[in-house]
Short mmCIF file of C-alpha atoms in Angstrom, two decimals:
data_model
loop_
_atom_site.label_atom_id
_atom_site.label_comp_id
_atom_site.label_asym_id
_atom_site.label_seq_id
_atom_site.Cartn_x
_atom_site.Cartn_y
_atom_site.Cartn_z
CA GLN E 508 -6.50 -32.98 21.93
CA GLN E 509 -6.15 -33.85 18.30
CA GLN E 510 -7.50 -37.34 17.91
CA VAL E 511 -6.55 -37.76 14.27
CA LYS E 512 -3.09 -36.69 13.20
CA GLN E 513 -2.43 -36.28 9.50
CA SER E 514 0.87 -35.98 7.68
CA PRO E 515 2.43 -34.46 5.73
CA GLN E 516 0.87 -31.01 5.78
CA SER E 517 1.75 -30.58 2.14
CA LEU E 518 3.40 -32.51 -0.62
CA ILE E 519 4.44 -31.97 -4.19
CA VAL E 520 4.42 -34.85 -6.63
CA GLN E 521 5.16 -35.11 -10.31
CA LYS E 522 2.44 -36.10 -12.73
CA GLY E 523 2.22 -39.86 -12.83
CA GLY E 524 3.75 -40.25 -9.40
CA ILE E 525 2.25 -41.64 -6.20
CA SER E 526 0.90 -39.38 -3.47
CA ILE E 527 0.87 -40.90 0.00
CA ILE E 528 -0.91 -39.34 2.96
CA ASN E 529 -0.88 -40.85 6.42
CA CYS E 530 -3.20 -40.58 9.38
CA ALA E 531 -2.94 -41.88 12.92
CA TYR E 532 -5.75 -42.04 15.42
CA GLU E 533 -6.00 -42.52 19.16
CA ASN E 534 -9.58 -43.51 19.81
CA THR E 535 -9.90 -47.27 19.39
CA ALA E 536 -13.67 -46.93 19.21
CA PHE E 537 -13.42 -45.34 15.75
CA ASP E 538 -14.94 -47.69 13.21
CA TYR E 539 -15.36 -45.63 10.07
CA PHE E 540 -12.50 -43.92 8.23
CA PRO E 541 -13.34 -41.74 5.22
CA TRP E 542 -11.13 -39.58 3.08
CA TYR E 543 -12.32 -36.30 1.63
CA GLN E 544 -11.02 -34.15 -1.21
CA GLN E 545 -11.52 -30.42 -1.09
CA PHE E 546 -10.86 -27.85 -3.78
CA PRO E 547 -10.48 -24.15 -2.85
CA GLY E 548 -13.80 -22.51 -2.09
CA LYS E 549 -15.70 -25.81 -2.23
CA GLY E 550 -17.03 -28.25 0.28
CA PRO E 551 -15.26 -31.57 0.90
CA ALA E 552 -16.23 -34.47 -1.31
CA LEU E 553 -16.15 -38.07 -0.12
CA LEU E 554 -13.41 -39.97 -1.97
CA ILE E 555 -13.25 -43.36 -0.37
CA ALA E 556 -13.91 -44.86 3.03
CA ILE E 557 -12.91 -47.98 4.93
CA ARG E 558 -14.04 -49.92 7.96
CA PRO E 559 -11.71 -51.85 10.32
CA ASP E 560 -12.74 -55.27 9.05
CA VAL E 561 -10.63 -54.83 5.91
CA SER E 562 -6.99 -53.85 5.51
CA GLU E 563 -7.21 -52.30 2.08
CA LYS E 564 -9.77 -50.79 -0.24
CA LYS E 565 -9.22 -49.61 -3.77
CA GLU E 566 -11.38 -47.42 -5.95
CA GLY E 567 -9.82 -46.44 -9.23
CA ARG E 568 -6.55 -44.63 -8.56
CA PHE E 569 -7.30 -44.22 -4.87
CA THR E 570 -6.37 -46.84 -2.27
CA ILE E 571 -6.81 -46.84 1.48
CA SER E 572 -4.51 -49.01 3.57
CA PHE E 573 -5.60 -49.67 7.13
CA ASN E 574 -3.49 -50.99 10.03
CA LYS E 575 -5.71 -51.57 13.02
CA SER E 576 -2.95 -52.62 15.42
CA ALA E 577 -0.90 -49.53 14.64
CA LYS E 578 -4.01 -47.32 14.59
CA GLN E 579 -2.96 -45.89 11.27
CA PHE E 580 -4.46 -45.56 7.84
CA SER E 581 -3.21 -44.02 4.66
CA LEU E 582 -4.37 -42.81 1.26
CA HIS E 583 -2.41 -43.63 -1.86
CA ILE E 584 -3.13 -41.74 -5.05
CA MET E 585 -1.67 -43.63 -7.96
CA ASP E 586 -0.75 -42.02 -11.28
CA SER E 587 -1.31 -38.56 -9.78
CA GLN E 588 -2.75 -35.98 -12.16
CA PRO E 589 -2.74 -32.17 -12.03
CA GLY E 590 -6.49 -32.35 -11.45
CA ASP E 591 -5.78 -34.16 -8.18
CA SER E 592 -4.21 -30.99 -6.79
CA ALA E 593 -6.39 -30.30 -3.77
CA THR E 594 -6.49 -30.59 -0.01
CA TYR E 595 -7.16 -34.04 1.36
CA PHE E 596 -8.62 -34.74 4.77
CA CYS E 597 -8.77 -38.01 6.61
CA ALA E 598 -11.46 -38.44 9.20
CA ALA E 599 -12.75 -40.98 11.67
CA SER E 600 -15.99 -41.59 13.47
CA VAL E 601 -17.89 -43.98 15.67
CA GLU E 602 -21.00 -44.92 13.75
CA ALA E 603 -22.97 -45.95 16.80
CA ALA E 604 -22.30 -42.54 18.34
CA GLY E 605 -23.98 -40.67 15.52
CA ASN E 606 -21.18 -40.72 12.98
CA LYS E 607 -19.67 -37.45 14.20
CA LEU E 608 -16.50 -37.01 12.19
CA THR E 609 -13.14 -36.08 13.66
CA PHE E 610 -10.93 -34.62 10.95
CA GLY E 611 -7.21 -34.67 10.46
CA GLY E 612 -5.42 -31.41 9.81
CA GLY E 613 -5.40 -31.81 6.04
CA THR E 614 -2.73 -32.29 3.37
CA ARG E 615 -2.33 -29.90 0.47
CA VAL E 616 -1.29 -31.87 -2.58
CA LEU E 617 0.22 -30.21 -5.64
CA VAL E 618 0.72 -32.33 -8.72
CA LYS E 619 3.19 -30.78 -11.12
CA PRO E 620 2.70 -31.45 -14.83
CA GLY F 882 -27.31 -38.96 -5.91
CA ALA F 883 -26.50 -37.73 -2.38
CA VAL F 884 -26.42 -34.03 -3.16
CA VAL F 885 -26.35 -31.39 -0.45
CA SER F 886 -26.93 -27.76 -1.29
CA GLN F 887 -26.29 -24.58 0.66
CA HIS F 888 -27.74 -21.15 0.22
CA PRO F 889 -26.38 -18.59 -0.10
CA SER F 890 -22.95 -19.53 -1.39
CA TRP F 891 -21.56 -16.15 -0.44
CA VAL F 892 -22.88 -13.41 1.80
CA ILE F 893 -21.58 -10.10 3.04
CA CYS F 894 -23.27 -8.49 6.01
CA LYS F 895 -22.67 -5.59 8.32
CA SER F 896 -21.54 -6.04 11.88
CA GLY F 897 -24.47 -6.49 14.24
CA THR F 898 -26.83 -8.03 11.71
CA SER F 899 -27.97 -11.64 11.50
CA VAL F 900 -27.45 -14.04 8.64
CA LYS F 901 -29.27 -17.28 7.88
CA ILE F 902 -27.65 -20.13 5.95
CA GLU F 903 -29.73 -22.99 4.58
CA CYS F 904 -28.58 -26.55 4.10
CA ARG F 905 -30.68 -28.97 2.08
CA SER F 906 -30.30 -32.63 1.21
CA LEU F 907 -31.74 -32.73 -2.29
CA ASP F 908 -32.24 -36.41 -3.01
CA PHE F 909 -32.16 -38.17 0.33
CA GLN F 910 -33.47 -37.77 3.83
CA ALA F 911 -31.09 -36.80 6.58
CA THR F 912 -32.07 -37.30 10.19
CA THR F 913 -28.76 -35.76 11.21
CA MET F 914 -27.01 -32.73 9.79
CA PHE F 915 -23.74 -31.22 10.90
CA TRP F 916 -22.41 -27.68 10.76
CA TYR F 917 -18.72 -26.95 10.37
CA ARG F 918 -16.59 -23.87 10.30
CA GLN F 919 -13.38 -23.66 8.32
CA PHE F 920 -10.79 -20.92 8.46
CA PRO F 921 -8.35 -20.46 5.55
CA LYS F 922 -5.87 -23.29 5.19
CA GLN F 923 -7.26 -25.06 8.23
CA SER F 924 -9.27 -28.17 8.85
CA LEU F 925 -12.99 -28.37 9.43
CA MET F 926 -14.16 -27.65 12.96
CA LEU F 927 -17.46 -29.18 13.96
CA MET F 928 -19.76 -26.58 15.45
CA ALA F 929 -22.91 -28.54 16.11
CA THR F 930 -24.96 -31.59 15.31
CA SER F 931 -28.61 -31.17 14.51
CA ASN F 932 -31.26 -33.84 14.51
CA GLU F 933 -34.62 -33.39 12.91
CA GLY F 934 -37.19 -32.30 15.42
CA SER F 935 -34.85 -31.86 18.35
CA LYS F 936 -32.45 -29.30 19.72
CA ALA F 937 -28.97 -29.10 18.26
CA THR F 938 -25.98 -30.35 20.19
CA TYR F 939 -23.16 -27.82 20.23
CA GLU F 940 -19.46 -28.54 20.51
CA GLN F 941 -17.54 -27.14 23.42
CA GLY F 942 -16.74 -23.47 22.94
CA VAL F 943 -19.49 -22.80 20.41
CA GLU F 944 -22.01 -20.21 21.56
CA LYS F 945 -25.45 -21.68 21.02
CA ASP F 946 -27.13 -18.30 21.40
CA LYS F 947 -24.97 -16.88 18.65
CA PHE F 948 -25.19 -19.77 16.22
CA LEU F 949 -28.83 -20.79 16.12
CA ILE F 950 -29.52 -24.10 14.42
CA ASN F 951 -32.91 -25.34 13.33
CA HIS F 952 -33.50 -28.73 11.74
CA ALA F 953 -37.05 -28.24 10.57
CA SER F 954 -37.42 -31.27 8.33
CA LEU F 955 -35.59 -34.35 7.10
CA THR F 956 -34.12 -32.32 4.26
CA LEU F 957 -33.51 -28.86 5.72
CA SER F 958 -31.33 -27.40 8.44
CA THR F 959 -30.57 -23.73 8.96
CA LEU F 960 -27.76 -21.93 10.73
CA THR F 961 -28.37 -18.36 11.82
CA VAL F 962 -25.40 -16.29 12.87
CA THR F 963 -26.86 -13.66 15.18
CA SER F 964 -25.31 -10.25 15.78
CA ALA F 965 -22.45 -11.10 13.47
CA HIS F 966 -19.02 -9.60 14.01
CA PRO F 967 -15.94 -9.58 11.78
CA GLU F 968 -14.45 -12.49 13.71
CA ASP F 969 -17.41 -14.59 12.56
CA SER F 970 -16.18 -14.25 8.98
CA SER F 971 -15.45 -17.77 7.84
CA PHE F 972 -16.42 -20.60 5.51
CA TYR F 973 -19.42 -22.45 6.88
CA ILE F 974 -20.08 -25.96 5.63
CA CYS F 975 -22.94 -28.30 6.37
CA SER F 976 -23.12 -32.02 5.89
CA ALA F 977 -25.91 -34.54 5.95
CA ASP F 978 -25.70 -38.05 7.26
CA ARG F 979 -27.10 -40.52 4.79
CA VAL F 980 -28.03 -43.04 7.41
CA ASP F 981 -28.83 -45.93 5.12
CA TYR F 982 -25.32 -45.74 3.70
CA TYR F 983 -23.54 -44.51 6.88
CA GLU F 984 -21.88 -41.84 4.80
CA GLN F 985 -21.75 -38.12 5.30
CA TYR F 986 -22.13 -35.78 2.36
CA PHE F 987 -21.04 -32.18 2.39
CA GLY F 988 -22.55 -29.04 0.97
CA PRO F 989 -20.55 -26.61 -1.16
CA GLY F 990 -20.07 -24.18 1.71
CA THR F 991 -21.08 -20.59 2.42
CA ARG F 992 -18.52 -17.83 2.58
CA LEU F 993 -19.56 -15.29 5.22
CA THR F 994 -17.85 -11.92 5.34
CA VAL F 995 -18.82 -9.52 8.11
CA THR F 996 -17.80 -5.91 7.57
#
């Protein structure tokens, strides 16, 4: 059972455009929602994370929007750059349960110059 | 800060041999480390959780006798793939839980190819 569903699987965006990736979760006990960026042949790198007590968090060009009632959260990449071309994973965990991450399926983003 | 290293980054071994992969947290202590497996164009699959000084907890379907995990110190965990077979070829990634920040940091991964 996939507890975190991520969409789309892939997207192409023009340079300067906005990339939007969505995730939906089922387990209401999740209380930590990070996003990771992964380049081919590399390990994932933490981009930004949010907890359920806030509805939005912004760090530079990256913004997480969180909707607790809908059990959904999304990543917005503003002013997308070719260097942002990578695979993005959302994840969720229950901190009190040891912070074991459940990952979404991933979204391959291609930013065209 | 919060750097996790893995060694080796790439290894080729013959079928039937064993391979050890090291995961180190370089600038922080990690009471918990995680081991993942990732096939091409797929998501990360958690294999096991290791806590310093105790036995690892394996996810359902992961053979604990094949994937031996040792968390010897607060900065080092090792994964040994025993009697490797071609189907074990994959990208293995570790992560370390930086407890004081409740964030998990990933290593660069180890590409294992079994011939």
